[in-house]
Amino acid sequence: MTIRPILTVPNPVLKQVSKPVAEVTDETRALMDDMLETMYDAPGIGLAAIQIGVPLNVIVMDLVKDKDESEDNDRGDEKTPEPNPKFFVNPEILEAVDELRPYEEGCLSIPEVYDEIERPNRVKIRYLDYHGKEVVEWAEGIYAVCIQHEMDHLKGVLFIDYLSRLKRSRAVKKVQKFEKSKDVA
Ligand code: K1U
Ligand code: ZN
């Protein structure tokens, strides 16, 4: 497994539309393994293949990190969350409820930028899992937020595209400044 570099805005590759995967093969699984390692390393709770420059409809996710990690267990020790990776090949949204919920979103391709985005609170999704098996299920709460955010990446859409032009250009400038500061450090 390899940690791959994550592309950041304004890299034009992030605006590409990704293509469906013909079949889930060992090559697809090797890509998903690299994506998961890259996501854990970042760290993040989701990653789309295009964020590492691969224009395929593939997403990885692990929402455990979004829980309060400082929560204590019965012995008073700090809880270490169990990894709970999820893999999505060719995901589709079949239904979405009308109810919108705001959530403060972040993106590994737009580091240090966060803003509130409204999305449907529940979506019914269909996808192929790590083994190529079809799954149909409802996603709710942070799972619904994250899958919609990641599926936007597959269409070349970033969460800052929902913001005003001013906020978007400020966000890109902030990322460019941040990336430059990493070069000199
Ligand atoms: O770049 C990405 O698509 C990943 C992104 C996913 C996401 C986060 C929040 C709302 C919608 C989608 C991230 O993982 S940003 C980092 C993050 O949220 C996080 C990092 C460490 C611990 C907990 C959260
Ligand atoms: Zn993102």
mmCIF file with all atom_site columns, N, CA and C in Angstrom, residues 106-151:
data_model
loop_
_atom_site.group_PDB
_atom_site.id
_atom_site.type_symbol
_atom_site.label_atom_id
_atom_site.label_alt_id
_atom_site.label_comp_id
_atom_site.label_asym_id
_atom_site.label_entity_id
_atom_site.label_seq_id
_atom_site.pdbx_PDB_ins_code
_atom_site.Cartn_x
_atom_site.Cartn_y
_atom_site.Cartn_z
_atom_site.occupancy
_atom_site.B_iso_or_equiv
_atom_site.pdbx_formal_charge
_atom_site.auth_seq_id
_atom_site.auth_comp_id
_atom_site.auth_asym_id
_atom_site.auth_atom_id
_atom_site.pdbx_PDB_model_num
ATOM 1   N N  . GLY A 1 106 ? -15.290 20.041 5.236  1.00 0.00 ? 106 GLY A N  1
ATOM 2   C CA . GLY A 1 106 ? -13.882 20.285 4.942  1.00 0.00 ? 106 GLY A CA 1
ATOM 3   C C  . GLY A 1 106 ? -13.528 19.433 3.742  1.00 0.00 ? 106 GLY A C  1
ATOM 4   N N  . CYS A 1 107 ? -12.337 19.593 3.211  1.00 0.00 ? 107 CYS A N  1
ATOM 5   C CA . CYS A 1 107 ? -11.926 18.793 2.055  1.00 0.00 ? 107 CYS A CA 1
ATOM 6   C C  . CYS A 1 107 ? -10.404 18.714 2.043  1.00 0.00 ? 107 CYS A C  1
ATOM 7   N N  . LEU A 1 108 ? -9.884  17.518 1.863  1.00 0.00 ? 108 LEU A N  1
ATOM 8   C CA . LEU A 1 108 ? -8.430  17.346 1.860  1.00 0.00 ? 108 LEU A CA 1
ATOM 9   C C  . LEU A 1 108 ? -7.790  18.041 0.663  1.00 0.00 ? 108 LEU A C  1
ATOM 10  N N  . SER A 1 109 ? -8.569  18.350 -0.362 1.00 0.00 ? 109 SER A N  1
ATOM 11  C CA . SER A 1 109 ? -8.065  19.085 -1.531 1.00 0.00 ? 109 SER A CA 1
ATOM 12  C C  . SER A 1 109 ? -8.184  20.598 -1.340 1.00 0.00 ? 109 SER A C  1
ATOM 13  N N  . ILE A 1 110 ? -8.797  21.002 -0.216 1.00 0.00 ? 110 ILE A N  1
ATOM 14  C CA . ILE A 1 110 ? -8.935  22.438 0.105  1.00 0.00 ? 110 ILE A CA 1
ATOM 15  C C  . ILE A 1 110 ? -8.566  22.605 1.583  1.00 0.00 ? 110 ILE A C  1
ATOM 16  N N  . PRO A 1 111 ? -7.284  22.302 1.933  1.00 0.00 ? 111 PRO A N  1
ATOM 17  C CA . PRO A 1 111 ? -6.909  22.280 3.355  1.00 0.00 ? 111 PRO A CA 1
ATOM 18  C C  . PRO A 1 111 ? -7.128  23.618 4.044  1.00 0.00 ? 111 PRO A C  1
ATOM 19  N N  . GLU A 1 112 ? -7.526  23.524 5.326  1.00 0.00 ? 112 GLU A N  1
ATOM 20  C CA . GLU A 1 112 ? -7.693  24.702 6.210  1.00 0.00 ? 112 GLU A CA 1
ATOM 21  C C  . GLU A 1 112 ? -8.942  25.520 5.887  1.00 0.00 ? 112 GLU A C  1
ATOM 22  N N  . VAL A 1 113 ? -9.791  25.039 4.984  1.00 0.00 ? 113 VAL A N  1
ATOM 23  C CA . VAL A 1 113 ? -11.019 25.776 4.633  1.00 0.00 ? 113 VAL A CA 1
ATOM 24  C C  . VAL A 1 113 ? -12.224 24.925 5.054  1.00 0.00 ? 113 VAL A C  1
ATOM 25  N N  . TYR A 1 114 ? -13.141 25.556 5.763  1.00 0.00 ? 114 TYR A N  1
ATOM 26  C CA . TYR A 1 114 ? -14.353 24.871 6.229  1.00 0.00 ? 114 TYR A CA 1
ATOM 27  C C  . TYR A 1 114 ? -15.527 25.805 6.001  1.00 0.00 ? 114 TYR A C  1
ATOM 28  N N  . ASP A 1 115 ? -16.661 25.280 5.604  1.00 0.00 ? 115 ASP A N  1
ATOM 29  C CA . ASP A 1 115 ? -17.857 26.122 5.502  1.00 0.00 ? 115 ASP A CA 1
ATOM 30  C C  . ASP A 1 115 ? -19.099 25.239 5.556  1.00 0.00 ? 115 ASP A C  1
ATOM 31  N N  . GLU A 1 116 ? -20.209 25.898 5.921  1.00 0.00 ? 116 GLU A N  1
ATOM 32  C CA . GLU A 1 116 ? -21.462 25.170 6.094  1.00 0.00 ? 116 GLU A CA 1
ATOM 33  C C  . GLU A 1 116 ? -22.152 24.982 4.744  1.00 0.00 ? 116 GLU A C  1
ATOM 34  N N  . ILE A 1 117 ? -22.489 23.731 4.453  1.00 0.00 ? 117 ILE A N  1
ATOM 35  C CA . ILE A 1 117 ? -23.166 23.397 3.196  1.00 0.00 ? 117 ILE A CA 1
ATOM 36  C C  . ILE A 1 117 ? -24.448 22.647 3.560  1.00 0.00 ? 117 ILE A C  1
ATOM 37  N N  . GLU A 1 118 ? -25.534 22.935 2.846  1.00 0.00 ? 118 GLU A N  1
ATOM 38  C CA . GLU A 1 118 ? -26.794 22.220 3.091  1.00 0.00 ? 118 GLU A CA 1
ATOM 39  C C  . GLU A 1 118 ? -26.960 21.113 2.059  1.00 0.00 ? 118 GLU A C  1
ATOM 40  N N  . ARG A 1 119 ? -27.277 19.917 2.538  1.00 0.00 ? 119 ARG A N  1
ATOM 41  C CA . ARG A 1 119 ? -27.516 18.780 1.643  1.00 0.00 ? 119 ARG A CA 1
ATOM 42  C C  . ARG A 1 119 ? -28.674 17.955 2.207  1.00 0.00 ? 119 ARG A C  1
ATOM 43  N N  . PRO A 1 120 ? -29.302 17.115 1.356  1.00 0.00 ? 120 PRO A N  1
ATOM 44  C CA . PRO A 1 120 ? -30.331 16.210 1.886  1.00 0.00 ? 120 PRO A CA 1
ATOM 45  C C  . PRO A 1 120 ? -29.772 15.359 3.028  1.00 0.00 ? 120 PRO A C  1
ATOM 46  N N  . ASN A 1 121 ? -30.581 15.203 4.088  1.00 0.00 ? 121 ASN A N  1
ATOM 47  C CA . ASN A 1 121 ? -30.125 14.507 5.287  1.00 0.00 ? 121 ASN A CA 1
ATOM 48  C C  . ASN A 1 121 ? -30.081 12.987 5.127  1.00 0.00 ? 121 ASN A C  1
ATOM 49  N N  . ARG A 1 122 ? -30.858 12.444 4.136  1.00 0.00 ? 122 ARG A N  1
ATOM 50  C CA . ARG A 1 122 ? -30.851 10.990 3.897  1.00 0.00 ? 122 ARG A CA 1
ATOM 51  C C  . ARG A 1 122 ? -30.834 10.754 2.405  1.00 0.00 ? 122 ARG A C  1
ATOM 52  N N  . VAL A 1 123 ? -29.966 9.856  1.973  1.00 0.00 ? 123 VAL A N  1
ATOM 53  C CA . VAL A 1 123 ? -29.942 9.487  0.552  1.00 0.00 ? 123 VAL A CA 1
ATOM 54  C C  . VAL A 1 123 ? -29.855 7.962  0.426  1.00 0.00 ? 123 VAL A C  1
ATOM 55  N N  . LYS A 1 124 ? -30.586 7.433  -0.566 1.00 0.00 ? 124 LYS A N  1
ATOM 56  C CA . LYS A 1 124 ? -30.513 5.988  -0.826 1.00 0.00 ? 124 LYS A CA 1
ATOM 57  C C  . LYS A 1 124 ? -29.463 5.791  -1.911 1.00 0.00 ? 124 LYS A C  1
ATOM 58  N N  . ILE A 1 125 ? -28.478 4.932  -1.633 1.00 0.00 ? 125 ILE A N  1
ATOM 59  C CA . ILE A 1 125 ? -27.366 4.771  -2.577 1.00 0.00 ? 125 ILE A CA 1
ATOM 60  C C  . ILE A 1 125 ? -27.216 3.323  -3.039 1.00 0.00 ? 125 ILE A C  1
ATOM 61  N N  . ARG A 1 126 ? -26.663 3.189  -4.246 1.00 0.00 ? 126 ARG A N  1
ATOM 62  C CA . ARG A 1 126 ? -26.311 1.859  -4.772 1.00 0.00 ? 126 ARG A CA 1
ATOM 63  C C  . ARG A 1 126 ? -24.843 1.923  -5.198 1.00 0.00 ? 126 ARG A C  1
ATOM 64  N N  . TYR A 1 127 ? -24.076 0.917  -4.843 1.00 0.00 ? 127 TYR A N  1
ATOM 65  C CA . TYR A 1 127 ? -22.661 0.885  -5.211 1.00 0.00 ? 127 TYR A CA 1
ATOM 66  C C  . TYR A 1 127 ? -22.145 -0.545 -5.191 1.00 0.00 ? 127 TYR A C  1
ATOM 67  N N  . LEU A 1 128 ? -20.945 -0.746 -5.710 1.00 0.00 ? 128 LEU A N  1
ATOM 68  C CA . LEU A 1 128 ? -20.271 -2.036 -5.601 1.00 0.00 ? 128 LEU A CA 1
ATOM 69  C C  . LEU A 1 128 ? -19.256 -1.916 -4.475 1.00 0.00 ? 128 LEU A C  1
ATOM 70  N N  . ASP A 1 129 ? -19.165 -2.952 -3.633 1.00 0.00 ? 129 ASP A N  1
ATOM 71  C CA . ASP A 1 129 ? -18.225 -2.893 -2.507 1.00 0.00 ? 129 ASP A CA 1
ATOM 72  C C  . ASP A 1 129 ? -16.825 -3.393 -2.924 1.00 0.00 ? 129 ASP A C  1
ATOM 73  N N  . TYR A 1 130 ? -15.959 -3.592 -1.953 1.00 0.00 ? 130 TYR A N  1
ATOM 74  C CA . TYR A 1 130 ? -14.556 -4.000 -2.182 1.00 0.00 ? 130 TYR A CA 1
ATOM 75  C C  . TYR A 1 130 ? -14.468 -5.282 -3.018 1.00 0.00 ? 130 TYR A C  1
ATOM 76  N N  . HIS A 1 131 ? -15.496 -6.154 -2.844 1.00 0.00 ? 131 HIS A N  1
ATOM 77  C CA . HIS A 1 131 ? -15.480 -7.447 -3.552 1.00 0.00 ? 131 HIS A CA 1
ATOM 78  C C  . HIS A 1 131 ? -16.322 -7.422 -4.825 1.00 0.00 ? 131 HIS A C  1
ATOM 79  N N  . GLY A 1 132 ? -16.851 -6.251 -5.175 1.00 0.00 ? 132 GLY A N  1
ATOM 80  C CA . GLY A 1 132 ? -17.659 -6.133 -6.397 1.00 0.00 ? 132 GLY A CA 1
ATOM 81  C C  . GLY A 1 132 ? -19.110 -6.512 -6.187 1.00 0.00 ? 132 GLY A C  1
ATOM 82  N N  . LYS A 1 133 ? -19.521 -6.665 -4.905 1.00 0.00 ? 133 LYS A N  1
ATOM 83  C CA . LYS A 1 133 ? -20.914 -7.026 -4.602 1.00 0.00 ? 133 LYS A CA 1
ATOM 84  C C  . LYS A 1 133 ? -21.770 -5.765 -4.561 1.00 0.00 ? 133 LYS A C  1
ATOM 85  N N  . GLU A 1 134 ? -22.966 -5.851 -5.171 1.00 0.00 ? 134 GLU A N  1
ATOM 86  C CA . GLU A 1 134 ? -23.851 -4.669 -5.183 1.00 0.00 ? 134 GLU A CA 1
ATOM 87  C C  . GLU A 1 134 ? -24.489 -4.457 -3.804 1.00 0.00 ? 134 GLU A C  1
ATOM 88  N N  . VAL A 1 135 ? -24.488 -3.223 -3.349 1.00 0.00 ? 135 VAL A N  1
ATOM 89  C CA . VAL A 1 135 ? -25.095 -2.853 -2.066 1.00 0.00 ? 135 VAL A CA 1
ATOM 90  C C  . VAL A 1 135 ? -26.080 -1.719 -2.337 1.00 0.00 ? 135 VAL A C  1
ATOM 91  N N  . VAL A 1 136 ? -27.284 -1.818 -1.752 1.00 0.00 ? 136 VAL A N  1
ATOM 92  C CA . VAL A 1 136 ? -28.246 -0.711 -1.797 1.00 0.00 ? 136 VAL A CA 1
ATOM 93  C C  . VAL A 1 136 ? -28.592 -0.408 -0.348 1.00 0.00 ? 136 VAL A C  1
ATOM 94  N N  . GLU A 1 137 ? -28.422 0.847  0.072  1.00 0.00 ? 137 GLU A N  1
ATOM 95  C CA . GLU A 1 137 ? -28.705 1.202  1.469  1.00 0.00 ? 137 GLU A CA 1
ATOM 96  C C  . GLU A 1 137 ? -28.983 2.698  1.597  1.00 0.00 ? 137 GLU A C  1
ATOM 97  N N  . TRP A 1 138 ? -29.594 3.051  2.724  1.00 0.00 ? 138 TRP A N  1
ATOM 98  C CA . TRP A 1 138 ? -29.814 4.471  3.037  1.00 0.00 ? 138 TRP A CA 1
ATOM 99  C C  . TRP A 1 138 ? -28.620 4.989  3.831  1.00 0.00 ? 138 TRP A C  1
ATOM 100 N N  . ALA A 1 139 ? -28.163 6.175  3.467  1.00 0.00 ? 139 ALA A N  1
ATOM 101 C CA . ALA A 1 139 ? -27.117 6.857  4.238  1.00 0.00 ? 139 ALA A CA 1
ATOM 102 C C  . ALA A 1 139 ? -27.782 8.037  4.940  1.00 0.00 ? 139 ALA A C  1
ATOM 103 N N  . GLU A 1 140 ? -27.392 8.240  6.209  1.00 0.00 ? 140 GLU A N  1
ATOM 104 C CA . GLU A 1 140 ? -28.029 9.289  7.015  1.00 0.00 ? 140 GLU A CA 1
ATOM 105 C C  . GLU A 1 140 ? -26.967 10.068 7.782  1.00 0.00 ? 140 GLU A C  1
ATOM 106 N N  . GLY A 1 141 ? -27.271 11.339 8.118  1.00 0.00 ? 141 GLY A N  1
ATOM 107 C CA . GLY A 1 141 ? -26.355 12.132 8.941  1.00 0.00 ? 141 GLY A CA 1
ATOM 108 C C  . GLY A 1 141 ? -25.027 12.337 8.248  1.00 0.00 ? 141 GLY A C  1
ATOM 109 N N  . ILE A 1 142 ? -23.905 12.157 8.996  1.00 0.00 ? 142 ILE A N  1
ATOM 110 C CA . ILE A 1 142 ? -22.563 12.414 8.449  1.00 0.00 ? 142 ILE A CA 1
ATOM 111 C C  . ILE A 1 142 ? -22.265 11.477 7.269  1.00 0.00 ? 142 ILE A C  1
ATOM 112 N N  . TYR A 1 143 ? -22.820 10.259 7.315  1.00 0.00 ? 143 TYR A N  1
ATOM 113 C CA . TYR A 1 143 ? -22.629 9.325  6.188  1.00 0.00 ? 143 TYR A CA 1
ATOM 114 C C  . TYR A 1 143 ? -23.250 9.922  4.911  1.00 0.00 ? 143 TYR A C  1
ATOM 115 N N  . ALA A 1 144 ? -24.441 10.499 5.044  1.00 0.00 ? 144 ALA A N  1
ATOM 116 C CA . ALA A 1 144 ? -25.115 11.120 3.885  1.00 0.00 ? 144 ALA A CA 1
ATOM 117 C C  . ALA A 1 144 ? -24.313 12.328 3.396  1.00 0.00 ? 144 ALA A C  1
ATOM 118 N N  . VAL A 1 145 ? -23.810 13.134 4.341  1.00 0.00 ? 145 VAL A N  1
ATOM 119 C CA . VAL A 1 145 ? -23.012 14.321 3.980  1.00 0.00 ? 145 VAL A CA 1
ATOM 120 C C  . VAL A 1 145 ? -21.781 13.883 3.202  1.00 0.00 ? 145 VAL A C  1
ATOM 121 N N  . CYS A 1 146 ? -21.058 12.907 3.770  1.00 0.00 ? 146 CYS A N  1
ATOM 122 C CA . CYS A 1 146 ? -19.773 12.514 3.212  1.00 0.00 ? 146 CYS A CA 1
ATOM 123 C C  . CYS A 1 146 ? -19.931 11.850 1.838  1.00 0.00 ? 146 CYS A C  1
ATOM 124 N N  . ILE A 1 147 ? -20.924 10.979 1.685  1.00 0.00 ? 147 ILE A N  1
ATOM 125 C CA . ILE A 1 147 ? -21.058 10.304 0.378  1.00 0.00 ? 147 ILE A CA 1
ATOM 126 C C  . ILE A 1 147 ? -21.450 11.323 -0.700 1.00 0.00 ? 147 ILE A C  1
ATOM 127 N N  . GLN A 1 148 ? -22.287 12.315 -0.332 1.00 0.00 ? 148 GLN A N  1
ATOM 128 C CA . GLN A 1 148 ? -22.657 13.327 -1.333 1.00 0.00 ? 148 GLN A CA 1
ATOM 129 C C  . GLN A 1 148 ? -21.443 14.202 -1.690 1.00 0.00 ? 148 GLN A C  1
ATOM 130 N N  . HIS A 1 149 ? -20.647 14.558 -0.680 1.00 0.00 ? 149 HIS A N  1
ATOM 131 C CA . HIS A 1 149 ? -19.419 15.344 -0.902 1.00 0.00 ? 149 HIS A CA 1
ATOM 132 C C  . HIS A 1 149 ? -18.472 14.565 -1.830 1.00 0.00 ? 149 HIS A C  1
ATOM 133 N N  . GLU A 1 150 ? -18.279 13.271 -1.540 1.00 0.00 ? 150 GLU A N  1
ATOM 134 C CA . GLU A 1 150 ? -17.343 12.466 -2.342 1.00 0.00 ? 150 GLU A CA 1
ATOM 135 C C  . GLU A 1 150 ? -17.886 12.228 -3.744 1.00 0.00 ? 150 GLU A C  1
ATOM 136 N N  . MET A 1 151 ? -19.199 12.025 -3.861 1.00 0.00 ? 151 MET A N  1
ATOM 137 C CA . MET A 1 151 ? -19.786 11.815 -5.202 1.00 0.00 ? 151 MET A CA 1
ATOM 138 C C  . MET A 1 151 ? -19.722 13.092 -6.027 1.00 0.00 ? 151 MET A C  1
#
